[in-house]
Amino acid sequence: MMNIERKPFGKTARGEAVTLFEIRTPELTARILDYGATVQALLVPDKNGKPVDVVLGHDTIEGYETHDGYLGACVGRVANRLGGAQFTLNDKTYILAKNDGKNHLHGGLRGFDKYVWDAEVLEDGVKFSRVSPDGEEGYPGTLRVSVSYRVANGALTITYDAVSDQDTLCNLTNHSYFNLNGGGTALSHTLQIHADRFTENSDQCMPTGKILPVDGTPFDFRAPKPVGRDIGQDDVQLRNCGGYGHNFCLAD
């Protein structure tokens, strides 16, 4: 049995009302904000059956507006960094905001994470939508975007849909931070990644285009190991990103 409830979550500095949508099932509870289409909490049972919140989130809208981190948000138009805060498309160069040193990060000064989205309650979840107008944050084309959070069989599924009336860039993702302990450090979590290579990053945490082997490096997770076991090693790639902030190339 599923229950979906709306709850007020305060107002933004612009005076916009923010709503929390709580999706409850016997297996899990997901709390999603229309501000940034953000996963505010995800409660699942621990080994003793006690509900534990396994994603990081703020308790107030002020927390989301005043702190960096993009906790649980839908980030876009383009997640991650665009080097030099510009790109060329169809022989035209588009200049974007430099909000991460010399680079453009997660959609710019006011990315998708900083808007209140329209919301529609579904039979099995909630669908959030917004229209990003042509020229927003420097990107071409009017982009119609929706993000659907659905719960079924004890799992939360996120589906993205986007259509533009011009050629543009679009790379959406959810920016949740998971901690399966429900608190404290996640460095003791055991992680396995079936990847024998990873992308080299520059000192600005940007992919250089080089693909490096994981052999003999802290990036070798082919056998399960604690996340924090090698994170303190003197490795240039760890220094460049302050830890693990890399793309892993999964094996076929």
GROMACS .gro file of C-alpha atoms in nm:
model
  252
    1MET     CA    1   0.000   0.000   0.000
    2MET     CA    2   0.129   0.344  -0.093
    3ASN     CA    3   0.045   0.680   0.061
    4ILE     CA    4   0.155   1.016  -0.082
    5GLU     CA    5   0.121   1.324   0.140
    6ARG     CA    6   0.198   1.690   0.079
    7LYS     CA    7   0.359   1.894   0.358
    8PRO     CA    8   0.468   2.261   0.369
    9PHE     CA    9   0.846   2.310   0.383
   10GLY     CA   10   0.870   2.685   0.429
   11LYS     CA   11   0.932   2.964   0.180
   12THR     CA   12   1.234   3.060  -0.026
   13ALA     CA   13   1.406   3.397   0.007
   14ARG     CA   14   1.202   3.496  -0.301
   15GLY     CA   15   0.880   3.420  -0.113
   16GLU     CA   16   0.797   3.099  -0.301
   17ALA     CA   17   0.618   2.829  -0.105
   18VAL     CA   18   0.804   2.498  -0.098
   19THR     CA   19   0.626   2.163  -0.063
   20LEU     CA   20   0.758   1.829   0.059
   21PHE     CA   21   0.603   1.519  -0.094
   22GLU     CA   22   0.625   1.212   0.128
   23ILE     CA   23   0.589   0.880  -0.053
   24ARG     CA   24   0.533   0.603   0.202
   25THR     CA   25   0.527   0.229   0.141
   26PRO     CA   26   0.587  -0.062   0.380
   27GLU     CA   27   0.938  -0.099   0.237
   28LEU     CA   28   1.059   0.263   0.227
   29THR     CA   29   0.970   0.630   0.266
   30ALA     CA   30   1.093   0.892   0.019
   31ARG     CA   31   1.064   1.262   0.091
   32ILE     CA   32   1.099   1.481  -0.217
   33LEU     CA   33   1.091   1.862  -0.240
   34ASP     CA   34   0.956   2.059  -0.532
   35TYR     CA   35   1.251   2.293  -0.471
   36GLY     CA   36   1.516   2.154  -0.703
   37ALA     CA   37   1.318   1.828  -0.739
   38THR     CA   38   1.529   1.730  -0.439
   39VAL     CA   39   1.547   1.401  -0.250
   40GLN     CA   40   1.534   1.536   0.106
   41ALA     CA   41   1.526   1.198   0.280
   42LEU     CA   42   1.512   0.827   0.200
   43LEU     CA   43   1.422   0.598   0.489
   44VAL     CA   44   1.482   0.226   0.459
   45PRO     CA   45   1.487  -0.047   0.728
   46ASP     CA   46   1.821  -0.143   0.880
   47LYS     CA   47   1.910  -0.502   0.972
   48ASN     CA   48   1.685  -0.473   1.278
   49GLY     CA   49   1.393  -0.331   1.082
   50LYS     CA   50   1.439   0.024   1.217
   51PRO     CA   51   1.391   0.303   0.956
   52VAL     CA   52   1.719   0.479   0.876
   53ASP     CA   53   1.761   0.789   0.656
   54VAL     CA   54   2.037   0.697   0.410
   55VAL     CA   55   2.071   1.026   0.215
   56LEU     CA   56   2.198   1.362   0.334
   57GLY     CA   57   1.950   1.647   0.343
   58HIS     CA   58   1.868   1.976   0.515
   59ASP     CA   59   1.578   2.017   0.756
   60THR     CA   60   1.486   2.366   0.631
   61ILE     CA   61   1.463   2.543   0.297
   62GLU     CA   62   1.718   2.792   0.430
   63GLY     CA   63   1.969   2.509   0.446
   64TYR     CA   64   1.930   2.438   0.076
   65GLU     CA   65   1.951   2.805  -0.019
   66THR     CA   66   2.255   2.897   0.190
   67HIS     CA   67   2.477   2.587   0.173
   68ASP     CA   68   2.671   2.444  -0.119
   69GLY     CA   69   2.666   2.074  -0.196
   70TYR     CA   70   2.352   2.033  -0.410
   71LEU     CA   71   2.227   1.776  -0.158
   72GLY     CA   72   1.979   1.544  -0.329
   73ALA     CA   73   1.894   1.793  -0.603
   74CYS     CA   74   1.834   1.757  -0.973
   75VAL     CA   75   2.130   1.942  -1.124
   76GLY     CA   76   2.132   2.087  -1.476
   77ARG     CA   77   2.115   2.191  -1.750
   78VAL     CA   78   2.454   2.024  -1.743
   79ALA     CA   79   2.575   1.829  -1.442
   80ASN     CA   80   2.948   1.849  -1.366
   81ARG     CA   81   3.189   2.105  -1.511
   82LEU     CA   82   3.228   2.276  -1.847
   83GLY     CA   83   3.588   2.385  -1.896
   84GLY     CA   84   3.648   2.757  -1.934
   85ALA     CA   85   3.275   2.817  -1.876
   86GLN     CA   86   3.198   2.794  -2.245
   87PHE     CA   87   3.117   2.550  -2.521
   88THR     CA   88   3.088   2.550  -2.898
   89LEU     CA   89   2.782   2.406  -3.070
   90ASN     CA   90   2.702   2.429  -3.441
   91ASP     CA   91   3.002   2.664  -3.489
   92LYS     CA   92   2.872   2.908  -3.226
   93THR     CA   93   3.042   2.964  -2.890
   94TYR     CA   94   2.823   3.009  -2.583
   95ILE     CA   95   2.965   3.188  -2.278
   96LEU     CA   96   2.847   3.067  -1.937
   97ALA     CA   97   2.892   3.179  -1.577
   98LYS     CA   98   3.219   3.094  -1.403
   99ASN     CA   99   3.084   2.959  -1.076
  100ASP     CA  100   3.364   2.708  -1.005
  101GLY     CA  101   3.693   2.887  -1.050
  102LYS     CA  102   3.743   2.924  -1.424
  103ASN     CA  103   3.475   2.668  -1.499
  104HIS     CA  104   3.098   2.633  -1.510
  105LEU     CA  105   2.944   2.387  -1.263
  106HIS     CA  106   2.603   2.218  -1.234
  107GLY     CA  107   2.407   2.463  -1.449
  108GLY     CA  108   2.551   2.792  -1.331
  109LEU     CA  109   2.460   3.064  -1.084
  110ARG     CA  110   2.098   2.952  -1.066
  111GLY     CA  111   2.077   2.598  -1.194
  112PHE     CA  112   1.782   2.362  -1.184
  113ASP     CA  113   1.850   2.292  -0.815
  114LYS     CA  114   1.748   2.649  -0.723
  115TYR     CA  115   1.398   2.658  -0.874
  116VAL     CA  116   1.060   2.549  -0.742
  117TRP     CA  117   0.928   2.294  -0.994
  118ASP     CA  118   0.567   2.220  -1.085
  119ALA     CA  119   0.450   1.897  -0.923
  120GLU     CA  120   0.203   1.627  -1.023
  121VAL     CA  121   0.114   1.338  -0.795
  122LEU     CA  122   0.116   1.004  -0.977
  123GLU     CA  123  -0.028   0.668  -0.875
  124ASP     CA  124   0.317   0.548  -0.778
  125GLY     CA  125   0.509   0.868  -0.706
  126VAL     CA  126   0.553   1.233  -0.801
  127LYS     CA  127   0.648   1.402  -1.128
  128PHE     CA  128   0.823   1.740  -1.127
  129SER     CA  129   0.841   1.966  -1.432
  130ARG     CA  130   0.981   2.301  -1.537
  131VAL     CA  131   1.053   2.498  -1.853
  132SER     CA  132   1.405   2.635  -1.889
  133PRO     CA  133   1.371   2.929  -2.130
  134ASP     CA  134   1.602   2.995  -2.421
  135GLY     CA  135   1.913   3.170  -2.292
  136GLU     CA  136   1.875   3.067  -1.928
  137GLU     CA  137   2.226   3.063  -1.778
  138GLY     CA  138   2.357   3.111  -2.133
  139TYR     CA  139   2.225   2.786  -2.283
  140PRO     CA  140   2.042   2.787  -2.617
  141GLY     CA  141   1.690   2.655  -2.668
  142THR     CA  142   1.375   2.633  -2.460
  143LEU     CA  143   1.409   2.307  -2.266
  144ARG     CA  144   1.106   2.130  -2.121
  145VAL     CA  145   1.217   1.901  -1.840
  146SER     CA  146   1.046   1.651  -1.612
  147VAL     CA  147   1.181   1.431  -1.334
  148SER     CA  148   0.965   1.145  -1.204
  149TYR     CA  149   1.023   0.971  -0.872
  150ARG     CA  150   0.842   0.639  -0.853
  151VAL     CA  151   0.838   0.371  -0.584
  152ALA     CA  152   0.777   0.004  -0.663
  153ASN     CA  153   0.899  -0.326  -0.522
  154GLY     CA  154   1.092  -0.155  -0.246
  155ALA     CA  155   1.292   0.066  -0.484
  156LEU     CA  156   1.295   0.435  -0.572
  157THR     CA  157   1.333   0.498  -0.946
  158ILE     CA  158   1.421   0.832  -1.107
  159THR     CA  159   1.328   0.901  -1.470
  160TYR     CA  160   1.435   1.211  -1.664
  161ASP     CA  161   1.270   1.352  -1.976
  162ALA     CA  162   1.387   1.661  -2.165
  163VAL     CA  163   1.294   1.811  -2.502
  164SER     CA  164   1.447   2.125  -2.655
  165ASP     CA  165   1.330   2.335  -2.950
  166GLN     CA  166   1.696   2.396  -3.047
  167ASP     CA  167   2.020   2.202  -3.035
  168THR     CA  168   2.155   2.239  -2.683
  169LEU     CA  169   2.345   2.063  -2.406
  170CYS     CA  170   2.157   1.859  -2.148
  171ASN     CA  171   2.306   1.626  -1.888
  172LEU     CA  172   2.080   1.574  -1.587
  173THR     CA  173   2.145   1.376  -1.272
  174ASN     CA  174   2.048   1.346  -0.908
  175HIS     CA  175   2.307   1.470  -0.660
  176SER     CA  176   2.225   1.261  -0.352
  177TYR     CA  177   2.495   1.170  -0.101
  178PHE     CA  178   2.436   0.826   0.049
  179ASN     CA  179   2.538   0.713   0.395
  180LEU     CA  180   2.401   0.368   0.473
  181ASN     CA  181   2.483   0.416   0.844
  182GLY     CA  182   2.233   0.700   0.864
  183GLY     CA  183   2.501   0.923   1.016
  184GLY     CA  184   2.869   0.956   1.093
  185THR     CA  185   3.132   0.877   0.833
  186ALA     CA  186   3.074   0.670   0.521
  187LEU     CA  187   3.444   0.588   0.482
  188SER     CA  188   3.396   0.249   0.645
  189HIS     CA  189   3.145   0.143   0.378
  190THR     CA  190   3.264  -0.150   0.169
  191LEU     CA  191   3.263  -0.071  -0.204
  192GLN     CA  192   3.326  -0.278  -0.513
  193ILE     CA  193   3.349  -0.130  -0.864
  194HIS     CA  194   3.399  -0.358  -1.164
  195ALA     CA  195   3.629  -0.113  -1.342
  196ASP     CA  196   3.988  -0.166  -1.453
  197ARG     CA  197   4.031   0.195  -1.570
  198PHE     CA  198   3.933   0.546  -1.463
  199THR     CA  199   3.952   0.895  -1.612
  200GLU     CA  200   4.244   1.119  -1.524
  201ASN     CA  201   4.142   1.453  -1.372
  202SER     CA  202   4.321   1.787  -1.382
  203ASP     CA  203   4.391   1.997  -1.074
  204GLN     CA  204   4.052   2.161  -1.142
  205CYS     CA  205   3.882   1.820  -1.115
  206MET     CA  206   3.813   1.815  -1.489
  207PRO     CA  207   3.867   1.503  -1.705
  208THR     CA  208   4.178   1.544  -1.920
  209GLY     CA  209   4.073   1.283  -2.176
  210LYS     CA  210   4.328   1.030  -2.056
  211ILE     CA  211   4.218   0.689  -1.932
  212LEU     CA  212   4.435   0.542  -1.657
  213PRO     CA  213   4.462   0.185  -1.524
  214VAL     CA  214   4.349   0.124  -1.167
  215ASP     CA  215   4.631  -0.129  -1.110
  216GLY     CA  216   4.848  -0.030  -0.816
  217THR     CA  217   4.643   0.285  -0.740
  218PRO     CA  218   4.392   0.385  -0.472
  219PHE     CA  219   4.128   0.361  -0.747
  220ASP     CA  220   4.134  -0.018  -0.758
  221PHE     CA  221   3.798  -0.129  -0.620
  222ARG     CA  222   3.775  -0.448  -0.823
  223ALA     CA  223   3.789  -0.640  -0.497
  224PRO     CA  224   3.564  -0.511  -0.217
  225LYS     CA  225   3.736  -0.271   0.022
  226PRO     CA  226   3.642   0.013   0.260
  227VAL     CA  227   3.597   0.345   0.081
  228GLY     CA  228   3.842   0.515   0.316
  229ARG     CA  229   4.117   0.253   0.314
  230ASP     CA  230   4.333   0.425   0.050
  231ILE     CA  231   4.180   0.773   0.039
  232GLY     CA  232   4.466   0.920   0.242
  233GLN     CA  233   4.742   0.800   0.010
  234ASP     CA  234   4.981   1.052  -0.145
  235ASP     CA  235   4.836   1.025  -0.496
  236VAL     CA  236   4.814   1.316  -0.741
  237GLN     CA  237   4.468   1.212  -0.858
  238LEU     CA  238   4.336   1.209  -0.502
  239ARG     CA  239   4.494   1.550  -0.440
  240ASN     CA  240   4.343   1.698  -0.757
  241CYS     CA  241   3.986   1.632  -0.640
  242GLY     CA  242   4.026   1.614  -0.263
  243GLY     CA  243   3.946   1.241  -0.275
  244TYR     CA  244   3.742   1.033  -0.516
  245GLY     CA  245   3.575   1.255  -0.776
  246HIS     CA  246   3.643   1.053  -1.088
  247ASN     CA  247   3.465   0.854  -1.356
  248PHE     CA  248   3.522   0.479  -1.341
  249CYS     CA  249   3.522   0.291  -1.672
  250LEU     CA  250   3.314  -0.020  -1.607
  251ALA     CA  251   3.430  -0.347  -1.756
  252ASP     CA  252   3.220  -0.504  -2.032
   0.00000   0.00000   0.00000
